[in-house]
Amino acid sequence: MASDESRAESPVPENRSGRVVHVPGPAVRRLSLYLRELEGFLRQQRDTVSSLQLGRTLGLTDAQVRKDLAHFGQFGQPGVGYRVEEMIGQIRRILGTDRSWRALLVGAGNLGRALLSYRGFERKGFEIVAVFDNDPNKIGLGFGPGLTLNVLPLESLDEVVGKLRVEIAILCIPAEVAQPMVDRLVQAGIRGSLSFAPTAVTVPAHVSLAAVDLAVHLEQLAFQISAGQAAAKPVETPDAT
Amino acid sequence: MASDESRAESPVPENRSGRVVHVPGPAVRRLSLYLRELEGFLRQQRDTVSSLQLGRTLGLTDAQVRKDLAHFGQFGQPGVGYRVEEMIGQIRRILGTDRSWRALLVGAGNLGRALLSYRGFERKGFEIVAVFDNDPNKIGLGFGPGLTLNVLPLESLDEVVGKLRVEIAILCIPAEVAQPMVDRLVQAGIRGSLSFAPTAVTVPAHVSLAAVDLAVHLEQLAFQISAGQAAAKPVETPDAT
DNA sequence: GCTTGTGAAACGTTTCACAGCA
DNA sequence: TGCTGTGAAACGTTTCACAAGC
């Protein structure tokens, strides 16, 4: 699910010197945001950006930006800033999106359809290579942007994961069936899941999980509106297991 | 957007004694998860739960659960735990979802359609009362579960927000138009926005913002898979402005 | 015996402030 | 002068451990 807490406790990548260091989970989460901003600067033909500029629209201080990036190496030039193109490449490498990932989608409902038609995933390096559903009426239907994907029955799941070397599963299924489905996917060899089911799900230690609960985000908004004067800093709302 | 760091810096609610206290942002985010778990326990006819049971599937310690809840008052009974029904009511009250919220949706694309057809929002107290789009071909089309909502032109936005007293906007629109649309919604009197546009957005201090960037969550997954051995704790992935 | 609520300690993250480089 | 990288300080969150209540 997509809601909350989250100690995405950062694993232990290595920095330029090859030393293995601890990287704060929050820093890793911000990396994706820096990348998104940098891609925007690239479209504006900017060659370099300073930490101040990079943090501005994200509501982050320049010091925060520098600290975050410094966890992974020394990328900036004093007096100049960070080279936009180089930094994009570096962050992609760090996040592991400098190559493409094969994903499958489980649940050919409205949300699944919406995700399939969204081109943003491909641009970021994620390719949805198969769609599954347990509804016999949906099997075989064309799906996705060019209706090039046929909805497959769950029976073929193991086979497809193996043959197509699928590493990531995206779950757009009801809460009640989320845990068993994740278990089955793990069994099939999936290495990570992005779940949109509004329920907690657990996975073995060698498998990764991200969860997005859309209702949780609305609840956070309600809280901010009624209890506070809104978030002090911009928030990319977190989700938890 | 829904991705990113996020200091959803917790506003300053008051606890049972009426004292205004600081509540950690992460604790507020977890409140939604506790609520979701509690609703599950309620369906199982459970009368009470202990902090240990409540935290288990969320990957949280019992101490964490108790500390979080204690920020808002004393709800538990030593030796017994928390009364499920009462706790649900308390958390709803704290989050502000003990009443219903009117929301509008901007962007009648695939994602917008998926969100509209999702009944989970209503159950949580959020009612989508209007849908807008800038595409003339979509104006007037029936939308939503019973096709009861007609897509409206943006010209009528101010009027609708005022007449229907809409407080929350849900944005399913392209990145390029997200900031101007948010500005316009704020102008119209909206108090909070949930944005799915893959871009940073800023709002004035009196307005709340939650942002969910679906691609960001996949990137975090890629990082966990390639750099780490997965998240140490379950994660409801956060999003940021 | 079981479980809460809570100070105090441990731990983690962010901010500060500045030396050093372009 | 402008900006990075980074120790050290400040701050925030989580964990511990235990007294008190059911």
XYZ file of C-alpha atoms (C1' of nucleotides) in Angstrom:
526
model
C 0.000 0.000 0.000
C 0.885 3.461 -0.443
C 0.696 4.819 2.853
C 3.206 5.232 5.177
C 5.635 4.788 7.452
C 8.410 3.561 6.251
C 11.707 3.046 7.287
C 12.833 2.146 3.812
C 15.913 1.378 5.671
C 18.534 2.096 3.225
C 20.628 -0.774 2.243
C 24.302 -0.330 2.003
C 25.508 0.956 -1.334
C 29.040 1.997 -1.871
C 30.331 5.427 -2.667
C 32.996 6.400 -5.168
C 35.827 5.236 -2.991
C 34.352 1.781 -2.872
C 33.705 2.078 0.827
C 30.431 0.616 1.944
C 28.470 3.278 3.762
C 25.112 3.674 5.336
C 22.685 5.819 3.374
C 19.615 7.233 5.129
C 16.338 5.986 3.724
C 14.958 9.502 3.331
C 17.952 10.430 1.217
C 17.260 7.583 -1.165
C 13.652 8.630 -1.495
C 14.714 12.143 -2.373
C 17.041 10.840 -5.048
C 14.038 10.080 -7.250
C 12.843 13.628 -6.811
C 16.204 15.083 -7.695
C 16.162 12.976 -10.815
C 12.732 14.263 -11.770
C 13.860 17.848 -11.259
C 17.058 17.282 -13.188
C 15.106 15.872 -16.119
C 13.128 19.098 -16.061
C 16.295 21.187 -16.084
C 17.558 19.104 -18.984
C 14.441 19.898 -20.988
C 15.167 23.544 -20.281
C 18.614 23.027 -21.773
C 20.307 23.854 -18.504
C 23.896 22.615 -18.327
C 24.412 22.918 -14.607
C 22.352 23.472 -11.459
C 23.329 24.434 -7.944
C 22.100 22.605 -4.892
C 20.004 25.649 -4.083
C 18.194 25.529 -7.412
C 17.752 21.778 -7.244
C 16.179 21.950 -3.824
C 14.019 24.984 -4.325
C 10.823 23.566 -5.795
C 11.165 20.478 -3.635
C 11.141 22.563 -0.477
C 14.585 21.354 0.515
C 17.592 23.321 1.638
C 20.765 23.447 -0.381
C 22.626 21.742 2.434
C 20.165 18.869 2.366
C 20.633 18.386 -1.352
C 24.398 18.400 -1.070
C 24.420 15.962 1.843
C 22.122 13.596 0.013
C 24.194 13.519 -3.138
C 27.448 13.344 -1.208
C 26.414 9.982 0.198
C 27.094 8.502 -3.205
C 30.164 10.364 -4.361
C 31.482 13.774 -5.295
C 29.522 14.966 -8.267
C 29.572 18.721 -8.043
C 32.023 21.423 -8.997
C 32.641 24.206 -6.494
C 31.577 27.535 -7.921
C 29.589 25.841 -10.665
C 27.168 23.261 -9.331
C 26.188 19.883 -10.738
C 26.294 19.050 -14.425
C 22.687 18.189 -15.278
C 23.305 15.397 -17.731
C 26.006 13.749 -15.711
C 23.960 13.901 -12.544
C 20.987 12.301 -14.270
C 23.201 9.430 -15.331
C 24.653 9.073 -11.865
C 21.296 8.997 -10.110
C 19.924 6.510 -12.601
C 22.925 4.332 -11.944
C 22.463 4.633 -8.194
C 18.750 3.866 -8.336
C 19.353 1.006 -10.717
C 17.263 2.516 -13.499
C 20.159 2.847 -15.917
C 18.824 -0.369 -17.384
C 15.301 -1.502 -18.036
C 13.170 -3.580 -15.693
C 10.502 -6.048 -16.706
C 7.310 -5.877 -14.704
C 4.028 -7.686 -14.777
C 0.687 -6.396 -13.719
C -1.849 -8.384 -11.726
C -5.423 -7.162 -11.860
C -6.874 -5.906 -15.126
C -9.353 -3.520 -13.553
C -9.640 0.214 -13.926
C -6.466 1.005 -12.057
C -4.488 -1.603 -13.917
C -5.718 -0.192 -17.192
C -4.733 3.299 -16.129
C -1.238 2.222 -15.178
C -0.775 0.347 -18.425
C -1.739 3.315 -20.505
C 0.674 5.558 -18.660
C 3.797 6.068 -20.715
C 5.799 7.492 -17.839
C 6.885 4.064 -16.636
C 8.636 3.191 -19.861
C 10.415 6.504 -19.914
C 11.746 5.695 -16.473
C 12.895 2.255 -17.534
C 10.009 0.019 -16.509
C 8.335 -2.162 -19.071
C 5.106 -3.989 -18.354
C 5.419 -7.250 -20.229
C 2.358 -9.171 -19.055
C -1.054 -8.699 -17.497
C -2.892 -11.244 -15.379
C -6.400 -11.506 -14.052
C -8.488 -14.202 -12.438
C -11.674 -13.210 -14.230
C -12.308 -15.664 -17.084
C -14.184 -12.948 -18.960
C -11.078 -10.809 -19.152
C -8.647 -13.478 -20.309
C -7.449 -12.817 -23.820
C -8.603 -9.236 -23.994
C -6.205 -6.806 -25.579
C -4.738 -4.420 -23.090
C -2.294 -1.560 -22.882
C -1.526 1.342 -25.209
C -1.756 -0.601 -28.452
C -3.823 -3.405 -27.004
C -0.699 -5.435 -27.552
C -0.910 -7.254 -24.246
C -3.366 -10.050 -23.800
C -4.731 -10.689 -20.359
C -3.399 -14.013 -19.153
C -4.866 -16.503 -16.695
C -3.109 -16.900 -13.360
C -2.267 -20.496 -14.175
C 0.445 -19.278 -16.529
C 2.031 -16.996 -13.987
C 5.010 -19.107 -12.991
C 5.796 -19.934 -16.570
C 5.666 -16.300 -17.703
C 7.763 -15.022 -14.819
C 10.407 -17.574 -15.642
C 10.384 -17.265 -19.426
C 10.209 -13.493 -19.542
C 12.519 -13.028 -16.565
C 10.049 -10.718 -14.855
C 11.480 -9.105 -11.738
C 8.775 -6.742 -10.558
C 5.055 -7.215 -9.953
C 2.511 -4.416 -9.825
C -0.599 -5.369 -7.884
C -3.942 -3.770 -8.607
C -6.086 -6.264 -6.773
C -8.470 -6.275 -3.801
C -7.081 -6.276 -0.279
C -8.364 -9.749 0.523
C -6.280 -11.449 -2.122
C -3.147 -9.330 -1.865
C -1.163 -11.411 0.606
C -1.752 -14.765 -1.089
C -0.988 -13.222 -4.456
C 2.264 -11.739 -3.186
C 3.200 -15.088 -1.700
C 2.552 -16.712 -5.038
C 4.580 -14.119 -6.902
C 7.479 -14.512 -4.502
C 7.266 -18.240 -5.048
C 7.395 -17.630 -8.779
C 10.627 -15.703 -8.366
C 9.612 -12.064 -8.379
C 12.117 -9.789 -6.638
C 9.930 -6.820 -5.760
C 6.299 -5.750 -5.680
C 4.479 -2.467 -5.901
C 1.115 -2.975 -4.249
C -1.911 -0.739 -4.590
C -4.058 -2.984 -2.435
C -5.321 -1.212 0.676
C -3.832 -3.634 3.136
C -0.585 -4.497 4.816
C 1.452 -7.130 3.076
C 4.589 -8.877 4.190
C 7.362 -10.349 2.121
C 10.454 -12.407 2.901
C 13.648 -10.491 3.563
C 15.110 -11.081 0.113
C 12.120 -9.507 -1.626
C 11.336 -5.785 -1.812
C 7.995 -4.167 -1.350
C 6.541 -0.743 -1.958
C 2.953 -0.061 -1.119
C 0.695 2.784 -2.120
C -2.685 3.201 -0.472
C -4.489 6.005 -2.202
C -6.999 6.416 0.598
C -4.206 6.890 3.088
C -2.972 9.891 1.173
C -6.384 11.466 1.311
C -6.501 10.853 5.034
C -3.192 12.594 5.476
C -4.575 15.502 3.545
C -7.663 15.625 5.752
C -5.447 15.648 8.801
C -3.273 18.423 7.477
C -6.258 20.523 6.576
C -8.127 20.063 9.811
C -5.376 19.770 12.372
C -2.582 21.796 10.937
C -1.884 24.605 8.655
C -0.786 22.254 5.930
C 2.545 20.602 5.486
C 5.517 22.758 6.278
C 7.463 21.157 3.504
C 6.301 19.639 0.287
C 5.489 16.032 0.754
C 5.675 13.083 -1.456
C 3.487 11.031 0.724
C 5.006 7.780 1.849
C 3.449 4.423 1.901
C 4.205 1.481 4.038
C 3.985 -2.239 3.918
C 2.836 13.912 -6.078
C 3.233 10.844 -4.262
C 6.795 10.439 -4.029
C 9.221 11.723 -1.841
C 10.485 13.015 1.062
C 8.356 14.608 3.097
C 8.515 16.244 6.179
C 4.765 16.251 6.553
C 5.673 18.276 9.490
C 3.005 17.510 11.853
C 0.886 20.354 12.841
C 0.020 20.815 16.425
C -3.049 18.904 17.543
C -4.008 18.727 21.129
C -4.134 15.691 23.311
C -6.806 14.708 25.789
C -5.636 17.202 28.354
C -6.101 20.008 25.884
C -2.406 20.743 25.865
C -1.031 21.574 22.465
C 1.756 19.175 21.702
C 4.057 18.413 18.855
C 3.278 15.222 16.969
C 5.953 13.690 14.750
C 5.013 13.547 11.088
C 5.833 9.842 10.824
C 3.447 9.126 13.681
C 0.605 10.814 11.825
C 1.348 8.825 8.700
C 1.196 5.616 10.687
C -2.157 6.569 12.137
C -3.787 5.827 8.790
C -2.193 2.417 8.793
C -3.381 1.658 12.291
C -6.858 2.626 11.220
C -6.696 0.269 8.272
C -5.532 -2.572 10.493
C -8.180 -1.826 13.085
C -10.883 -1.943 10.428
C -9.580 -5.388 9.565
C -9.747 -6.485 13.187
C -13.282 -5.143 13.367
C -14.295 -7.289 10.403
C -12.855 -10.230 12.314
C -15.127 -9.337 15.225
C -12.198 -8.636 17.478
C -13.078 -6.523 20.494
C -9.608 -5.513 21.575
C -6.082 -5.590 20.201
C -2.723 -5.148 21.855
C -0.044 -2.830 20.539
C 1.947 -5.914 19.627
C -0.838 -7.298 17.448
C -1.545 -3.939 15.899
C 2.047 -3.430 14.896
C 2.825 -6.918 13.728
C 1.746 -6.899 10.108
C 2.901 -3.328 9.743
C 6.411 -4.247 10.761
C 6.324 -1.958 13.764
C 7.252 -2.651 17.361
C 4.697 -2.566 20.132
C 6.514 0.357 21.715
C 6.238 2.322 18.499
C 2.510 1.727 18.311
C 1.975 2.796 21.910
C 4.094 5.901 21.542
C 2.256 6.927 18.400
C -1.182 6.546 19.938
C -0.106 8.148 23.194
C 0.571 11.401 21.365
C -3.155 11.857 21.112
C -4.406 10.613 24.431
C -4.689 7.523 26.586
C -6.786 5.019 24.744
C -5.616 1.661 25.988
C -6.315 -0.467 29.000
C -3.358 -2.089 30.736
C -3.634 -5.839 30.588
C -6.249 -5.644 27.859
C -5.136 -3.501 24.950
C -7.134 -1.099 22.797
C -10.840 -1.434 22.169
C -11.107 -1.836 18.398
C -14.273 0.123 17.806
C -13.371 2.942 20.098
C -9.900 3.251 18.638
C -11.310 3.420 15.115
C -13.521 6.291 16.187
C -10.641 8.066 17.889
C -8.301 7.813 14.932
C -10.999 8.966 12.547
C -11.572 11.937 14.779
C -7.866 12.693 14.926
C -7.417 12.391 11.176
C -10.521 14.455 10.556
C -12.307 11.664 8.701
C -15.112 11.368 11.215
C -17.031 13.522 8.771
C -17.222 13.448 5.023
C -15.090 15.525 2.682
C -16.116 16.784 -0.722
C -13.506 16.423 -3.420
C -13.331 17.223 -7.092
C -11.294 15.490 -9.696
C -9.380 17.274 -12.429
C -8.444 15.211 -15.455
C -10.879 12.676 -16.859
C -8.256 10.336 -18.257
C -7.587 6.728 -17.415
C -6.292 7.388 -13.949
C -9.146 9.731 -13.123
C -11.610 7.120 -14.272
C -9.928 4.483 -12.136
C -10.050 6.661 -9.049
C -13.694 7.485 -9.599
C -14.681 3.870 -9.867
C -12.866 3.018 -6.656
C -15.344 2.717 -3.826
C -12.704 2.821 -1.120
C -12.675 6.604 -1.011
C -16.326 6.870 -0.033
C -15.889 4.278 2.640
C -13.133 6.413 4.088
C -15.260 9.534 3.983
C -14.260 11.151 0.710
C -16.886 11.935 -1.881
C -15.981 13.001 -5.387
C -18.661 15.481 -6.346
C -17.406 16.831 -9.670
C -15.079 15.992 -12.540
C -13.343 18.505 -14.773
C -11.416 18.260 -18.000
C -10.129 20.685 -20.573
C -10.895 18.410 -23.496
C -14.092 19.617 -25.226
C -14.771 16.087 -26.399
C -15.057 14.848 -22.856
C -17.351 17.565 -21.530
C -20.754 16.164 -20.634
C -19.749 12.548 -20.655
C -21.123 10.437 -17.851
C -18.466 9.395 -15.407
C -18.085 7.499 -12.197
C -19.683 4.303 -10.890
C -23.189 5.035 -12.131
C -22.095 7.492 -14.757
C -23.787 9.999 -12.507
C -21.100 12.622 -12.828
C -20.882 14.699 -15.953
C -17.512 15.997 -16.980
C -17.528 19.766 -16.599
C -15.519 22.421 -18.423
C -12.846 24.245 -16.465
C -14.724 27.517 -16.881
C -17.199 26.395 -14.276
C -14.550 25.468 -11.733
C -14.799 28.484 -9.453
C -18.543 28.319 -9.421
C -18.663 24.615 -8.575
C -16.056 24.865 -5.830
C -18.075 27.645 -4.243
C -21.552 26.182 -4.650
C -20.640 22.627 -3.652
C -18.201 23.744 -0.978
C -15.464 21.520 -2.357
C -12.424 21.366 -0.114
C -10.119 18.865 -1.768
C -8.889 18.535 -5.336
C -7.496 15.358 -6.862
C -5.269 16.021 -9.831
C -4.824 13.471 -12.584
C -3.276 15.778 -15.140
C 0.027 16.082 -17.010
C 3.053 17.526 -15.247
C 3.191 20.619 -17.425
C -0.185 21.914 -16.327
C -0.068 20.833 -12.694
C 1.308 24.022 -11.150
C -1.029 26.420 -12.950
C -3.984 24.169 -12.178
C -3.083 24.035 -8.496
C -2.745 27.820 -8.471
C -6.164 28.093 -10.001
C -7.698 25.658 -7.522
C -6.159 27.518 -4.606
C -7.582 30.702 -6.044
C -10.969 29.034 -6.205
C -10.768 28.227 -2.515
C -9.615 24.623 -2.338
C -7.920 23.724 0.944
C -5.871 20.717 -0.085
C -4.748 18.828 -3.173
C -3.712 15.296 -3.909
C -1.588 15.404 -7.023
C -0.670 12.475 -9.221
C 1.226 14.647 -11.664
C 4.879 13.619 -11.884
C 6.261 16.995 -10.943
C 6.959 19.148 -7.917
C 4.179 21.550 -7.051
C 4.114 24.295 -4.487
C 1.180 25.716 -2.584
C 0.735 28.637 -0.205
C 1.171 27.921 3.485
C -2.549 27.775 4.221
C -3.136 25.015 1.682
C -2.173 21.354 2.061
C -0.608 19.155 -0.534
C -0.001 15.454 -0.915
C 1.755 14.186 -3.979
C 2.019 10.694 -5.383
C 4.386 9.948 -8.208
C 3.853 6.374 -9.260
C 7.134 6.210 -11.146
C 9.004 7.263 -8.042
C 7.720 4.243 -6.199
C 8.974 1.947 -8.916
C 12.356 3.634 -8.736
C 12.527 3.026 -5.017
C 11.743 -0.590 -5.685
C 14.493 -0.810 -8.262
C 16.923 0.670 -5.771
C 15.909 -1.731 -3.041
C 16.245 -4.687 -5.336
C 19.580 -3.745 -6.813
C 21.333 -1.983 -3.985
C 19.903 -3.566 -0.897
C 18.308 -6.654 0.327
C 14.929 -5.020 0.325
C 13.412 -2.758 2.898
C 14.107 -3.744 6.455
C 10.663 -2.634 7.468
C 7.481 -2.569 5.508
C 7.166 0.646 3.649
C 4.271 2.677 2.630
C 6.244 4.635 0.168
C 6.149 8.368 0.676
C 5.660 11.020 -1.868
C 6.749 14.567 -1.853
C 5.803 17.833 -3.347
C 0.259 -12.270 33.887
C -0.468 -9.295 30.489
C -0.361 -4.792 28.601
C -0.285 0.257 28.747
C 2.046 4.879 29.133
C 6.270 7.171 29.598
C 10.746 9.077 30.956
C 15.485 8.359 29.531
C 18.838 6.581 26.397
C 20.086 5.422 21.860
C 19.986 6.318 17.377
C 19.246 8.752 13.009
C 18.631 12.937 10.202
C 18.953 17.705 9.252
C 21.006 22.065 9.763
C 24.895 24.872 10.488
C 29.053 26.893 9.342
C 33.154 26.990 7.124
C 37.488 25.404 4.623
C 38.668 24.803 0.037
C 38.287 24.912 -4.867
C 36.843 26.880 -9.611
C 32.559 35.507 -5.759
C 29.932 31.312 -5.978
C 29.386 26.896 -4.796
C 30.635 22.194 -3.088
C 31.749 18.743 0.546
C 31.844 17.873 5.297
C 32.652 17.720 10.271
C 30.110 19.187 14.349
C 25.981 20.720 16.550
C 21.121 20.686 16.780
C 17.161 18.424 16.397
C 13.802 14.635 15.883
C 12.420 9.780 16.243
C 12.694 5.204 17.920
C 13.864 1.918 21.281
C 14.402 0.562 25.895
C 12.944 -0.539 30.310
C 9.959 -0.264 33.918
C 6.315 1.484 37.187
C 1.505 1.161 37.359
C -3.162 -0.665 36.183
C -6.379 -4.258 34.901
